[in-house]
Coordinates of C-alpha atoms in Angstrom, one line a residue:
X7 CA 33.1 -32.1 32.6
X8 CA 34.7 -33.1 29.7
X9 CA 37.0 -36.0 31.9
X10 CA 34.0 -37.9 32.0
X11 CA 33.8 -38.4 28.5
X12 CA 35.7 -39.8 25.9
X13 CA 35.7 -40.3 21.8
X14 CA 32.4 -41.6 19.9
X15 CA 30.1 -40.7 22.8
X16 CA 27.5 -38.5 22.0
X17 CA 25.7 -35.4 23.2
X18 CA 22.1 -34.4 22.5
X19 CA 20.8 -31.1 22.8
X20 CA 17.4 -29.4 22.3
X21 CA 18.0 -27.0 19.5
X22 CA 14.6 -25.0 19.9
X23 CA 14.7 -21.4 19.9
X24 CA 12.9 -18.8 21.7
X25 CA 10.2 -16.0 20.2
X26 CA 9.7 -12.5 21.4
X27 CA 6.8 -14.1 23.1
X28 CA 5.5 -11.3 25.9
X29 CA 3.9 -8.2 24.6
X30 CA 2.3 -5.3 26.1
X31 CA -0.9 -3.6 24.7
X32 CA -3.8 -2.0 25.4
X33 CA -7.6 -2.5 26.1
X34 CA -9.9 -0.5 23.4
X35 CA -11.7 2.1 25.4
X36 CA -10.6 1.9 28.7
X37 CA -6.8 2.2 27.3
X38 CA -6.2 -0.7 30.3
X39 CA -2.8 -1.8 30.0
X40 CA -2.5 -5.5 29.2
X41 CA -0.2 -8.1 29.3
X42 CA -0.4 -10.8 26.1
X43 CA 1.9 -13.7 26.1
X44 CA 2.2 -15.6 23.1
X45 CA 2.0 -19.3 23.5
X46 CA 2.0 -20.6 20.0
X47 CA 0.0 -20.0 16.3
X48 CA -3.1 -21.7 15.6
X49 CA -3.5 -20.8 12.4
X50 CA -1.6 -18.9 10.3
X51 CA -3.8 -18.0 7.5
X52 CA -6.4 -16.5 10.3
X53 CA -3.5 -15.1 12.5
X54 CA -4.5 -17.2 15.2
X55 CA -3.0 -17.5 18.5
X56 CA -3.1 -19.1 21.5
X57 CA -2.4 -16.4 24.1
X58 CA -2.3 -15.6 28.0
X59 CA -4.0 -12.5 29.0
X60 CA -3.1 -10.5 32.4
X61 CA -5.2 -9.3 33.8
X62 CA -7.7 -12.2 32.9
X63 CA -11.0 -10.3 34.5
X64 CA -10.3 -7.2 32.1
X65 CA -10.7 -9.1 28.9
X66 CA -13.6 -10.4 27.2
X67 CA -14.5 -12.0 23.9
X68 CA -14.9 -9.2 21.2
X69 CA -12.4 -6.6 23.0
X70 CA -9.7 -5.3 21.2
X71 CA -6.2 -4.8 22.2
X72 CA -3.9 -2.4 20.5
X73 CA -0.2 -2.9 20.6
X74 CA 1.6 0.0 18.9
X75 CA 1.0 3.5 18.9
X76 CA 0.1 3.5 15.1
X77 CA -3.2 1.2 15.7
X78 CA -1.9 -0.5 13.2
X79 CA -1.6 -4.0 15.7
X80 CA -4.9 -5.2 16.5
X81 CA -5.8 -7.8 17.7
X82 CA -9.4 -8.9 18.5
X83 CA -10.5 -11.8 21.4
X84 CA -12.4 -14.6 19.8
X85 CA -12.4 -17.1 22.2
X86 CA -12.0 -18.4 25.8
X87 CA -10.2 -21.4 26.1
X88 CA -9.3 -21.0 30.4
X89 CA -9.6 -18.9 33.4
X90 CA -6.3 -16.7 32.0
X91 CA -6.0 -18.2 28.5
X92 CA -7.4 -16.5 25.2
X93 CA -7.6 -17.3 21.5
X94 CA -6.5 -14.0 19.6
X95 CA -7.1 -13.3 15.7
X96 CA -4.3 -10.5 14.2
X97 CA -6.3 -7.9 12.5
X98 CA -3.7 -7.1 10.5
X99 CA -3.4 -7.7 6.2
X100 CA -0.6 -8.6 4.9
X101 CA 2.1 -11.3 3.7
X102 CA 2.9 -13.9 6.9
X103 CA 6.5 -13.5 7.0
X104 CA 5.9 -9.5 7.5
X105 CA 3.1 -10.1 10.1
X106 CA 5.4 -12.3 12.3
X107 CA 8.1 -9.7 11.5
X108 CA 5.6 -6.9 12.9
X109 CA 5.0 -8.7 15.9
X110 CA 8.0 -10.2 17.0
X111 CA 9.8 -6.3 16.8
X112 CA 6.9 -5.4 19.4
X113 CA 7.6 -7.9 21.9
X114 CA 9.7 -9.2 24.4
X115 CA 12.1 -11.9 25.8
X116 CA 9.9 -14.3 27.4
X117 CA 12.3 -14.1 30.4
X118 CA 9.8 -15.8 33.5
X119 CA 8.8 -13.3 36.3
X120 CA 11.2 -14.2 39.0
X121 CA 13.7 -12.5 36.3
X122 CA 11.6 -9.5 35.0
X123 CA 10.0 -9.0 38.5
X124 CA 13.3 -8.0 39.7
X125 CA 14.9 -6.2 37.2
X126 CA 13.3 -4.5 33.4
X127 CA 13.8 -5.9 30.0
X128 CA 16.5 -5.2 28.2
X129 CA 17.5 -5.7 24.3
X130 CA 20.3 -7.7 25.4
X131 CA 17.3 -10.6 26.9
X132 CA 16.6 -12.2 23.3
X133 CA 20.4 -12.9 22.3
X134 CA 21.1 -14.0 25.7
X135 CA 17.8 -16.1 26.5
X136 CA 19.2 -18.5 23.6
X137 CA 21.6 -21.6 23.5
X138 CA 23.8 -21.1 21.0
X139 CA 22.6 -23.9 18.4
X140 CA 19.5 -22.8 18.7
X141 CA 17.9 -23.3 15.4
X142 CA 14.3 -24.3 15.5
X143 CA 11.8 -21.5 16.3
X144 CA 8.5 -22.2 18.7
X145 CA 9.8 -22.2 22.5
X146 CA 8.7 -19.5 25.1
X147 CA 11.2 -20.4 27.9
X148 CA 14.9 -21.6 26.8
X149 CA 16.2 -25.1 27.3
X150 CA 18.6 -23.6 30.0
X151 CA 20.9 -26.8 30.5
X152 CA 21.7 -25.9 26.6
X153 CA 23.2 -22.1 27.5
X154 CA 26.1 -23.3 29.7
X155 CA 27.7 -24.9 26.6
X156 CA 29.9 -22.1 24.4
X157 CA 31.2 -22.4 20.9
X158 CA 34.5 -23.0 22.7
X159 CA 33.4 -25.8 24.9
X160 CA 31.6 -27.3 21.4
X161 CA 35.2 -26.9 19.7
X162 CA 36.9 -28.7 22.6
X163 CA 34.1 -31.6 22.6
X164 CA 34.6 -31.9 18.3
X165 CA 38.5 -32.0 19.2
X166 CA 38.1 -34.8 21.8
X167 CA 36.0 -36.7 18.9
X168 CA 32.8 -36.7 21.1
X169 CA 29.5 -36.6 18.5
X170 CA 26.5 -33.9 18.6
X171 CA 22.8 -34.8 18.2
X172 CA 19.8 -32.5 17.9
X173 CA 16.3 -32.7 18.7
X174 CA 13.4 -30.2 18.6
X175 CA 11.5 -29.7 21.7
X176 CA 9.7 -26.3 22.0
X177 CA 9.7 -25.5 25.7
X178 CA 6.6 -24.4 27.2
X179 CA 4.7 -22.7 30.1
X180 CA 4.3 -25.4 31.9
X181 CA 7.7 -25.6 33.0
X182 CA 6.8 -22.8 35.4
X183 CA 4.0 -24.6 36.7
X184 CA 4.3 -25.9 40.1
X185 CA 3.0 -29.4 41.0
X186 CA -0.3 -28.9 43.5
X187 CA -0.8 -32.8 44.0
X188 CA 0.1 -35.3 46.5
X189 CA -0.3 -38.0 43.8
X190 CA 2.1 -36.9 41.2
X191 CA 0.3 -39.5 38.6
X192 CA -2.7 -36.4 38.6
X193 CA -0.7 -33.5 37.8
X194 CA -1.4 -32.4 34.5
X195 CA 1.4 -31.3 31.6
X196 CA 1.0 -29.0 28.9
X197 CA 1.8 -30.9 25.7
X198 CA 4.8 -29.9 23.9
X199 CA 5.7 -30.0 20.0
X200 CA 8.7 -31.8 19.3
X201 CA 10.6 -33.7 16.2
X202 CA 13.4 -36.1 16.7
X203 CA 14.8 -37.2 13.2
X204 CA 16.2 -40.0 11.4
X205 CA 20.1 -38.6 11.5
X206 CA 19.2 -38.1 15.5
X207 CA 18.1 -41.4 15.8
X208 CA 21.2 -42.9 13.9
X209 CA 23.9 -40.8 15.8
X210 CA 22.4 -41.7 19.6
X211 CA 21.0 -45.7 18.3
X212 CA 24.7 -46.5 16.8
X213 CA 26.4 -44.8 20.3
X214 CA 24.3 -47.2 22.6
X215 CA 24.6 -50.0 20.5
X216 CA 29.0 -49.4 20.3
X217 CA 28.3 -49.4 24.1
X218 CA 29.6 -45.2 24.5
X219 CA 28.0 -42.6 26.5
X220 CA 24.8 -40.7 25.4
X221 CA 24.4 -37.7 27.5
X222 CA 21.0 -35.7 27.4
X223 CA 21.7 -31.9 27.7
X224 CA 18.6 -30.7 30.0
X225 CA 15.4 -32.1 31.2
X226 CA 13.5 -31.4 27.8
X227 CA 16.1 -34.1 25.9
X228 CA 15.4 -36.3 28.4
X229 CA 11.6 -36.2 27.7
X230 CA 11.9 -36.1 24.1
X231 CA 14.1 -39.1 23.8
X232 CA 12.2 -41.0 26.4
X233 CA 8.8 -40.1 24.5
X234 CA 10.2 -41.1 21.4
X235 CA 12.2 -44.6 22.9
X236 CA 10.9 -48.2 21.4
X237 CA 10.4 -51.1 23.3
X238 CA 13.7 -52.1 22.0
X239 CA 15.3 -48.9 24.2
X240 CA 16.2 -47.3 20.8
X241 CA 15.7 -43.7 20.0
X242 CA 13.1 -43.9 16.8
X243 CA 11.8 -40.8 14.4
X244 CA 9.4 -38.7 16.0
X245 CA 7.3 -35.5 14.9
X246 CA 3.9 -35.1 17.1
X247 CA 3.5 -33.9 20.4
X248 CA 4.5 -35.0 24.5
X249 CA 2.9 -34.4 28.1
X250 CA 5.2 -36.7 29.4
X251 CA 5.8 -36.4 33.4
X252 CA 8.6 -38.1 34.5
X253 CA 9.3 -38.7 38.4
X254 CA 10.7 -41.8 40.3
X255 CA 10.7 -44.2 40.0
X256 CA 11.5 -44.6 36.5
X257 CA 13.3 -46.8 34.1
X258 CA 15.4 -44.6 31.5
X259 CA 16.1 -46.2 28.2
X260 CA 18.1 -43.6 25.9
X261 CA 20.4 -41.3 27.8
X262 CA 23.3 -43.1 31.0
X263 CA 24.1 -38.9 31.5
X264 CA 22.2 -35.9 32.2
X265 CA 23.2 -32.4 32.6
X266 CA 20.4 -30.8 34.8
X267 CA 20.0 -27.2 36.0
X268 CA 19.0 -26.7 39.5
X269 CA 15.5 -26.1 39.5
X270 CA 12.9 -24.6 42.3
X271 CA 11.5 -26.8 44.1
X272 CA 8.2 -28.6 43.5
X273 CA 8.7 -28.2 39.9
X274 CA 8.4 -31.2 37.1
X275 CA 11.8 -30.2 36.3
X276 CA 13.2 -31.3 39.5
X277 CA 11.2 -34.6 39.2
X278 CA 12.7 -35.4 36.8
X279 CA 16.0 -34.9 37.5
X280 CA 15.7 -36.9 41.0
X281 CA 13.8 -40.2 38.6
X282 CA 17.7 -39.7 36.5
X283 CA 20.3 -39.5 39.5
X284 CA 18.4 -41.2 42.4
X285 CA 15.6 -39.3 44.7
X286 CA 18.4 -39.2 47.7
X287 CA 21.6 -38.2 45.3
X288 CA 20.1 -35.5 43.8
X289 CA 18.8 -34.0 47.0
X290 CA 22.0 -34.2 49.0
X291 CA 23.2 -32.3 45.3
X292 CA 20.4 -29.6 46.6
X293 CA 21.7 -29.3 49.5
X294 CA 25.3 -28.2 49.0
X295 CA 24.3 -26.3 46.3
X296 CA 22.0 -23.9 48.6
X297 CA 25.0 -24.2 51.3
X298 CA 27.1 -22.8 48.5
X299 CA 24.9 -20.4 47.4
X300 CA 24.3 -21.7 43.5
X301 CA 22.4 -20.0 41.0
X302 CA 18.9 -21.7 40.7
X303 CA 16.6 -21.4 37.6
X304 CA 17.4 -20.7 33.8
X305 CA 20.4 -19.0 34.1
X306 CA 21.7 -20.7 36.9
X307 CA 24.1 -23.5 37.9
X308 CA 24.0 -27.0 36.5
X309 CA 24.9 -30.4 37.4
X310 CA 26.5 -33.5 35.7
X311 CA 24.6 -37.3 36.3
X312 CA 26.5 -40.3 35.7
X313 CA 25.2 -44.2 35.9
X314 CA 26.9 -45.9 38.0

């Protein structure tokens, strides 16, 4: 990889980082065994959270579910914000930090079922289900493009003079979600927190402008940088939220290189990467890499894009 790319260009990565976001409880009563997966805090005062519940038809507003043997996590439903989706409040008094402390040692790496389906948790999942810059807590799936890159491959890149930029994206559910529509202008994205910042948008702004290479490490960059581009094609400061879709055609402004997972099929993730390399390209790309036998998903293979 590292041919393609020479002194002064940059790289940006997503330096989000993943939360023990799946827990397992139960149902008061009936002692049904529930599956809670954290999505993100509403309020932290209130101990908030937005939450998906399985199974959906067992839980009701007012239940509560108990996730440690002790009783001493509760957690009580307040609200019903969709068909699977739940508002939670944390019964549980004490400082924040040792509330999130509490509840992060009970759960789990939010590894997506095609992993956990096939094989158990292990306490190995939440030091592995990270890229290694990782910094910036809120994501429930891992920007996997990020993982393939060791502290190794970072030391060669710093040798070789080639600059790293950072952005915040916090990965969500929706990733998983596959598109149901014909017209791809109707599917629907879960918004996603992100920050880009004014050393970000320095680093990548001066690159373009000195005519070197940005390269955007995973789909997430891509849609944080395009989100947050000018009408001058410049990367500006950025701290709100994106429900971006991007498919092709489109006209990309920040990054001229990608590094793209391969992803299943109908997902956004793929549409994205076929707007980047070219519809055609990218699905010959599929091809040999099912011919090969490539890993697909988050920890699979990955490719490199390059503009022509």
């Amino acid at each position: 990889m590292l041919d393609y790319f020479e002194e002064n260009d940059t790289f940006v990565f997503n330096d989000t980082k993943v939360f023990p976001a799946r827990l397992y409880g139960t149902k008061e009563k009936t002692d049904a065994k529930i599956e809670v997966f954290l999505l993100r805090e509403l309020n932290e005062e209130m101990r908030l959270w937005d939450v998906l519940v399985e199974p959906a038809r067992k839980i009701r507003i007012g239940n509560k579910l108990f996730f440690d043997d002790s009783g001493t996590m509760v957690a009580e439903v307040i609200d019903n914000t969709t068909s699977r989706g739940r508002t939670l409040r944390f019964l549980y008094d004490c400082p924040h930090d040792e509330f999130k402390r509490e509840l992060y040692a009970l759960g789990e790496a939010p590894l997506p079922h095609y992993i956990v389906d096939r094989r158990p948790a292990t306490e190995d999942d939440m030091e592995d289900f990270q890229c290694i810059f990782a910094k910036n807590e809120g994501a429930v799936t891992t920007p996997a493009s990020g993982m393939h890159f060791s502290r190794e491959m970072l030391k060669r890149m710093e040798i070789r003079g080639i600059n790293f930029a950072y952005i915040t994206l916090h990965c969500a559910l929706g990733n998983f979600h596959d598109i149901e529509v014909e017209d791809l202008t109707k599917h629907k994205m879960d918004s996603e927190q992100m920050f880009v910042s004014a050393e970000a948008c320095k680093l990548v702004n001066e690159t373009k402008q000195k005519g070197h290479h940005v390269c955007a490490v995973g789909t997430s960059v891509v849609k944080a940088t395009e989100t947050a581009m000018g009408t001058d094609k410049m990367l500006k400061e950025y701290e709100g939220w994106t429900n971006k879709f991007i498919f092709p055609p489109y006209e990309f402004g920040v990054a001229d290189a990608m590094i793209a997972n391969f992803y299943h099929p109908m997902s956004t993730l793929l549409m994205e990467t076929a707007a980047f390399g070219g519809y055609d390209l990218v699905m010959k790309a599929y091809d040999l890499a099912v011919k090969n036998g490539y890993m697909f998903g988050c920890y699979g293979d990955a490719m490199l894009i390059l503009d022509d």
